[in-house]
Structure formats: structure tokens, C-alpha cells
mmCIF file of C-alpha atoms in Angstrom:
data_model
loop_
_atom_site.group_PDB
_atom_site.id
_atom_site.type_symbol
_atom_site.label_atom_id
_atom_site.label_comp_id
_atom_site.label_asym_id
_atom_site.label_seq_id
_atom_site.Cartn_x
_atom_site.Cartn_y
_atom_site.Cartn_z
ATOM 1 C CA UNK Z 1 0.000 0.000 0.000
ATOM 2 C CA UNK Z 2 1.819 3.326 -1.126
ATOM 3 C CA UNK Z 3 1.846 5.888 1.754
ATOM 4 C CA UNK Z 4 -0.471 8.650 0.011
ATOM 5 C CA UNK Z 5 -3.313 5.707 0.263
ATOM 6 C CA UNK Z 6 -2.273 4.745 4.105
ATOM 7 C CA UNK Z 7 -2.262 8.194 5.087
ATOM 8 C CA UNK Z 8 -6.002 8.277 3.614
ATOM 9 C CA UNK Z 9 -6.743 5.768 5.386
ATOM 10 C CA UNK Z 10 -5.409 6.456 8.614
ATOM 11 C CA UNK Z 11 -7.443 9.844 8.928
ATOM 12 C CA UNK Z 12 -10.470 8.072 8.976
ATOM 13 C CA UNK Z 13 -8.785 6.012 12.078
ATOM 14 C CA UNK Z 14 -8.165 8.674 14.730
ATOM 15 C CA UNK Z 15 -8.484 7.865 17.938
ATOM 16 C CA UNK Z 16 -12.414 7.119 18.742
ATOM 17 C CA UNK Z 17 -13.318 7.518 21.733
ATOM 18 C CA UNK Z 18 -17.386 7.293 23.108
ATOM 19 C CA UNK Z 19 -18.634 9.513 25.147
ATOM 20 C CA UNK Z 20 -17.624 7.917 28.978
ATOM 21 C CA UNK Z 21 -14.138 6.489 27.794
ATOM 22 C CA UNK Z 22 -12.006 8.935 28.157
ATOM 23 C CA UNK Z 23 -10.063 6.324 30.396
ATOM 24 C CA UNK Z 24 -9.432 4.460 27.279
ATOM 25 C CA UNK Z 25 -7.131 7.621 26.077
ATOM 26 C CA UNK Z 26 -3.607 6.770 25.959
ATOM 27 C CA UNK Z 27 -1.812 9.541 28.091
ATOM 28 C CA UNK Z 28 1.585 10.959 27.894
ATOM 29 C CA UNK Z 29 4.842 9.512 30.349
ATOM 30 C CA UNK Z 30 5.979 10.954 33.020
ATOM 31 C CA UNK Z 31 2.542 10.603 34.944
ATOM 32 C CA UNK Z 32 1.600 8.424 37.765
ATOM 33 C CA UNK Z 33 -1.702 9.582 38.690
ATOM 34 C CA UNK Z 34 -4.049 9.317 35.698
ATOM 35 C CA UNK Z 35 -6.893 11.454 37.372
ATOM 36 C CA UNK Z 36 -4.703 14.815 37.324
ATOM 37 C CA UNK Z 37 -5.029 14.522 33.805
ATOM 38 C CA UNK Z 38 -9.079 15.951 34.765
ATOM 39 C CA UNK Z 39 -8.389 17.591 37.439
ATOM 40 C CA UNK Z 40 -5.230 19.966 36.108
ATOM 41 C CA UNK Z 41 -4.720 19.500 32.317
ATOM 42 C CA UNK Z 42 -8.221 20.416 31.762
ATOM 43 C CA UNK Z 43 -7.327 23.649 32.951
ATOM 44 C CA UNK Z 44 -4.390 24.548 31.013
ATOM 45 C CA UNK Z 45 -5.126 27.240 28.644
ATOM 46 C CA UNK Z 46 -1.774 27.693 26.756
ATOM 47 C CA UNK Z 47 -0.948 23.275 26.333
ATOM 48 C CA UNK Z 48 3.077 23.895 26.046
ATOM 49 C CA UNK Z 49 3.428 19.949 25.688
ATOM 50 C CA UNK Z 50 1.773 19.989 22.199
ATOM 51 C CA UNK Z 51 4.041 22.834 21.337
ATOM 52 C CA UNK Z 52 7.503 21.080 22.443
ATOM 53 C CA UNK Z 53 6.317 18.085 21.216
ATOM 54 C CA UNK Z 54 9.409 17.431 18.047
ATOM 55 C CA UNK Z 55 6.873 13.761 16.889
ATOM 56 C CA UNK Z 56 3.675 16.170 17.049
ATOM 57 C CA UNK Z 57 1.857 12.819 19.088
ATOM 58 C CA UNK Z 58 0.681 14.797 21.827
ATOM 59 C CA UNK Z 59 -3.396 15.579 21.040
ATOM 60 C CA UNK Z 60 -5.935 17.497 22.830
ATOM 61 C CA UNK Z 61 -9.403 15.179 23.397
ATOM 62 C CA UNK Z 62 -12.263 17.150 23.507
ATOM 63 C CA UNK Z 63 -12.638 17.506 27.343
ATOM 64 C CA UNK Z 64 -9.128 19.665 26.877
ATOM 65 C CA UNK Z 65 -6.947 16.834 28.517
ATOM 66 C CA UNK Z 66 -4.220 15.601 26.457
ATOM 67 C CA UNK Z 67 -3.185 12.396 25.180
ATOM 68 C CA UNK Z 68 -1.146 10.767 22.635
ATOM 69 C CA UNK Z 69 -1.814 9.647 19.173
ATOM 70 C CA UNK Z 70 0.363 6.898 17.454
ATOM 71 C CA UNK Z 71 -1.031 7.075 13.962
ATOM 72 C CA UNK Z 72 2.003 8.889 12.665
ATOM 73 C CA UNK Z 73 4.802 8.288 15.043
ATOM 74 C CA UNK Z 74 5.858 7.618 18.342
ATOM 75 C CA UNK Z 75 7.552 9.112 21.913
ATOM 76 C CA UNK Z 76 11.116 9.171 22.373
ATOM 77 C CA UNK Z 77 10.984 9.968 25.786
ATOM 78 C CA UNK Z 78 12.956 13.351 25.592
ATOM 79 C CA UNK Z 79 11.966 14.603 28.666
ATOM 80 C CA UNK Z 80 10.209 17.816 27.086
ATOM 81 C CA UNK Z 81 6.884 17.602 27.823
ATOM 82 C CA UNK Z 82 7.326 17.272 31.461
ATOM 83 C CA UNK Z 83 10.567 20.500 31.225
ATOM 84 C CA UNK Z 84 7.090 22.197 30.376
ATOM 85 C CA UNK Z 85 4.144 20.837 32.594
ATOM 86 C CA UNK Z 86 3.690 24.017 34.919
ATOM 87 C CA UNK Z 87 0.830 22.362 36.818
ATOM 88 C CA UNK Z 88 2.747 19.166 37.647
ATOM 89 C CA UNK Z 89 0.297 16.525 35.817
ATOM 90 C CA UNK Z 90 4.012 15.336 33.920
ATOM 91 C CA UNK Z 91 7.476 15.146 35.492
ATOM 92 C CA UNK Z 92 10.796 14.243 35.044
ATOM 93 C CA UNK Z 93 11.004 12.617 38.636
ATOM 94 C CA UNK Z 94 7.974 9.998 37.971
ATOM 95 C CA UNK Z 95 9.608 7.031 38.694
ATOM 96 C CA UNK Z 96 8.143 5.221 35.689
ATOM 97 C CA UNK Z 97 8.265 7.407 32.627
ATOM 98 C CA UNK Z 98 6.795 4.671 30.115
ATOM 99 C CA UNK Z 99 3.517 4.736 28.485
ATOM 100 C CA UNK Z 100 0.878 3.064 30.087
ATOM 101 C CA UNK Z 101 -0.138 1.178 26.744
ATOM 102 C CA UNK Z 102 -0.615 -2.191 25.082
ATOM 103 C CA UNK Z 103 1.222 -2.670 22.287
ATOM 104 C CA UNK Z 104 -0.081 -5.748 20.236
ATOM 105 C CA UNK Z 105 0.888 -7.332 17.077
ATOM 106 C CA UNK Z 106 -2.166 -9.129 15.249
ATOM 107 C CA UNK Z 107 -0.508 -11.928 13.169
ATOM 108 C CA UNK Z 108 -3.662 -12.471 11.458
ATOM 109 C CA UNK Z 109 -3.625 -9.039 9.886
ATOM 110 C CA UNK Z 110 0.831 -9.014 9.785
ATOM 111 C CA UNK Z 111 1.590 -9.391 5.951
ATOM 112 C CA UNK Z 112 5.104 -10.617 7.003
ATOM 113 C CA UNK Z 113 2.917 -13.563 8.978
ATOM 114 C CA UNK Z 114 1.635 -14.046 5.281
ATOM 115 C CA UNK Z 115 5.372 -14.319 3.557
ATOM 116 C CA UNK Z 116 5.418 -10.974 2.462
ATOM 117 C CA UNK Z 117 8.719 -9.507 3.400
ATOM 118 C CA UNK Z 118 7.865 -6.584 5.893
ATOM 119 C CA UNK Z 119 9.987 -5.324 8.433
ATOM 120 C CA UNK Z 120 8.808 -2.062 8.486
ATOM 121 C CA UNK Z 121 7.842 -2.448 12.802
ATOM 122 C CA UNK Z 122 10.830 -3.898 13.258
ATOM 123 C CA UNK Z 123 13.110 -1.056 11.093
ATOM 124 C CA UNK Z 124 11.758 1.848 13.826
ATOM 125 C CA UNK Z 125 11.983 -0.059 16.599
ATOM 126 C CA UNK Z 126 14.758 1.618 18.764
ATOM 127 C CA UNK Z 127 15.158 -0.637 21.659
ATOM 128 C CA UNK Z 128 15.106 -3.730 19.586
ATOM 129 C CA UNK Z 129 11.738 -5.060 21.041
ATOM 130 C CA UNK Z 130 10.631 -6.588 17.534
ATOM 131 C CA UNK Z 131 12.007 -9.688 16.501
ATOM 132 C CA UNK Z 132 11.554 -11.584 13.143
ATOM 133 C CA UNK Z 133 11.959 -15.652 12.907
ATOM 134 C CA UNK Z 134 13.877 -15.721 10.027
ATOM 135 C CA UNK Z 135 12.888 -13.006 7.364
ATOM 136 C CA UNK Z 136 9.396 -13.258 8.279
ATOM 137 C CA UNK Z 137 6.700 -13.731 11.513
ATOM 138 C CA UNK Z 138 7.689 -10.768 13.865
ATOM 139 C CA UNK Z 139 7.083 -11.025 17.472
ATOM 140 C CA UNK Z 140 7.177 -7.977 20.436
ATOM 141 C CA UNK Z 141 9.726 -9.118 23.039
ATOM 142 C CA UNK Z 142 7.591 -7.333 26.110
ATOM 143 C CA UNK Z 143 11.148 -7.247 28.326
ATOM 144 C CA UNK Z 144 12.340 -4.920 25.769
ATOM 145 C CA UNK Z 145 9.591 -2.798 24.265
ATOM 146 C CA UNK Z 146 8.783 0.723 25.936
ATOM 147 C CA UNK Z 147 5.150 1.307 24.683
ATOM 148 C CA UNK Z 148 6.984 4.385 22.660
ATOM 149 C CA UNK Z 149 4.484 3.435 19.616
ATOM 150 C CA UNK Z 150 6.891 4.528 16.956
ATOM 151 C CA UNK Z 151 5.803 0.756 15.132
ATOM 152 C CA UNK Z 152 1.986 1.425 15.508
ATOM 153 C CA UNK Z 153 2.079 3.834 12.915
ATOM 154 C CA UNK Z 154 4.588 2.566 10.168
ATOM 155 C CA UNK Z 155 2.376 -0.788 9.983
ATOM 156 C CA UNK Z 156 1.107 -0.965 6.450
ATOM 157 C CA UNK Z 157 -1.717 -3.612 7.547
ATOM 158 C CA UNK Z 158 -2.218 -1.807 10.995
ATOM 159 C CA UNK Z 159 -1.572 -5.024 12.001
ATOM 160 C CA UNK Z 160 -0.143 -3.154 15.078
ATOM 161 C CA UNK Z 161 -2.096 -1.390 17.962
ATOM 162 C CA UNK Z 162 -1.641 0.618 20.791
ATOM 163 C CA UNK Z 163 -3.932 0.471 24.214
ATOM 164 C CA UNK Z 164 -4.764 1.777 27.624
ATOM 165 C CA UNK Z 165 -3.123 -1.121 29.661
ATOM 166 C CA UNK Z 166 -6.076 -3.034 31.550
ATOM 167 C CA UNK Z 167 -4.798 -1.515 34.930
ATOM 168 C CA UNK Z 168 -4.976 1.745 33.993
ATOM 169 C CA UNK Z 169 -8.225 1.819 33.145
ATOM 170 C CA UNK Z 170 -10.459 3.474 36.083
#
């Protein structure tokens, strides 16, 4: 699939949400209390994280809390969200930085499960979480990934997803 049809595509998959799941939102690192993202984001007026976001992830829903979107790319953890969180929903000194996310790999919609030759997940893949049996069948090695998302978006079957970890959801 050339990437002027994907990106098509993809804007008709943004991030739905229903009305009552904002839980469901994947929110940014350096947080580890979910509920200050509705008691002090929603109250930011100016949203510096969007702005110092460099992989442009960072998304306002429309109860003006902010999560991320992996359609496009992922979070390298540069710390500059947080360097700009004035009401202390993000910071540097959370002791766990990483998304709280889900990242699955469907095999039954993975063209490289089907013997076409497709590393594209495993190509972005900075911490070397993705691994391929032979030139084919890739597989997420959980001790290594991060939940940074970069592979959710360069899937061409979006065989690839990205979720609110079951514990996080409230």
C-alpha cells in the first residue's frame, strides 16, 4: 500500500473515543496519577506539551486533557513535555516514565505472517523489542519494548495497535 493511500486511510482512524471512555485515552509519560489529567490539564489554557512536542503525538481530546496519538509516530521519551508541565500533571522525577499502553501485534492481519517480506515495525523499533523468525513472523519481546508506539504507525496492515493497559483503566 503506497503511503499517500495509508495516510487516507489512517485519517479516517483517529483515535475514537465514546462519550464515557475517556479512560481508554492513551496519556503521555511521566505521569503516575491518571486522574490529574481531569483535574489539572483540563485547565491549562496555553498546552506547552503539544508545542515542544518534536513527533507532534501529543493531542488534545475534547474535554481539553491531552493524550497521545500513534497514527504517525511515536515518543522518544525526551523529557520535554514534562521541562514544560507548569501544573505538575508530567514530570521528570515519575519514577516510571513509560507509556501506560498495550502494544499488540495481530498476526492475522501481519503481511510478514503471510510471507510478504515486511519489516517495516521492526526497522523503527529503537530498543530492539521486535524480533523476526527468520525473514518473516515478527514477534514484540515485552522485556524490551517501551510502549513508545513509533511501530503502531509505520504498519502498512495496521496489524499493530496501541492500548490503555487493563490496569490503567479506572
Amino acid at each position: 500500500m503506497d503511503q499517500n493511500r495509508r495516510g487516507f486511510l489512517q485519517s479516517f482512524s483517529s483515535p475514537f473515543v465514546k462519550p464515557g471512555e475517556e479512560s481508554a485515552l492513551i496519556r503521555l509519560p511521566y505521569n503516575n496519577d491518571p486522574s490529574l489529567f481531569q483535574k489539572e490539564c483540563i485547565t491549562c489554557e496555553t498546552k506547552p506539551c503539544i508545542a515542544v512536542c518534536d513527533e507532534e503525538i501529543i493531542k488534545v481530546y475534547e474535554d481539553k486533557s491531552v493524550y497521545i496519538d500513534f497514527s504517525k509516530r511515536g515518543c522518544t521519551y525526551c523529557d520535554d513535555c514534562a521541562d514544560v508541565c507548569e501544573l505538575g500533571v508530567l514530570t521528570v522525577e515519575t519514577p516510571s516514565p513509560h507509556i501506560k499502553a498495550d502494544i499488540k501485534l495481530d498476526m492475522t492481519k501481519c503481511v510478514a505472517w503471510h510471507d510478504v517480506i515486511c519489516n517495516a515495525c521492526g526497522d523503527v523499533c529503537y530498543d530492539r523489542a521486535i524480533k523476526f523468525l527468520g525473514m518473516f513472523r515478527p514477534e514484540i519481546n515485552y522485556e524490551n519494548c517501551t510502549n513508545c508506539g513509533f511501530c503502531v504507525g509505520v504498519c502498512p496492515s495496521y496489524a499493530i495497535s496501541a492500548t490503555l493497559q487493563k490496569d490503567e483503566i479506572t
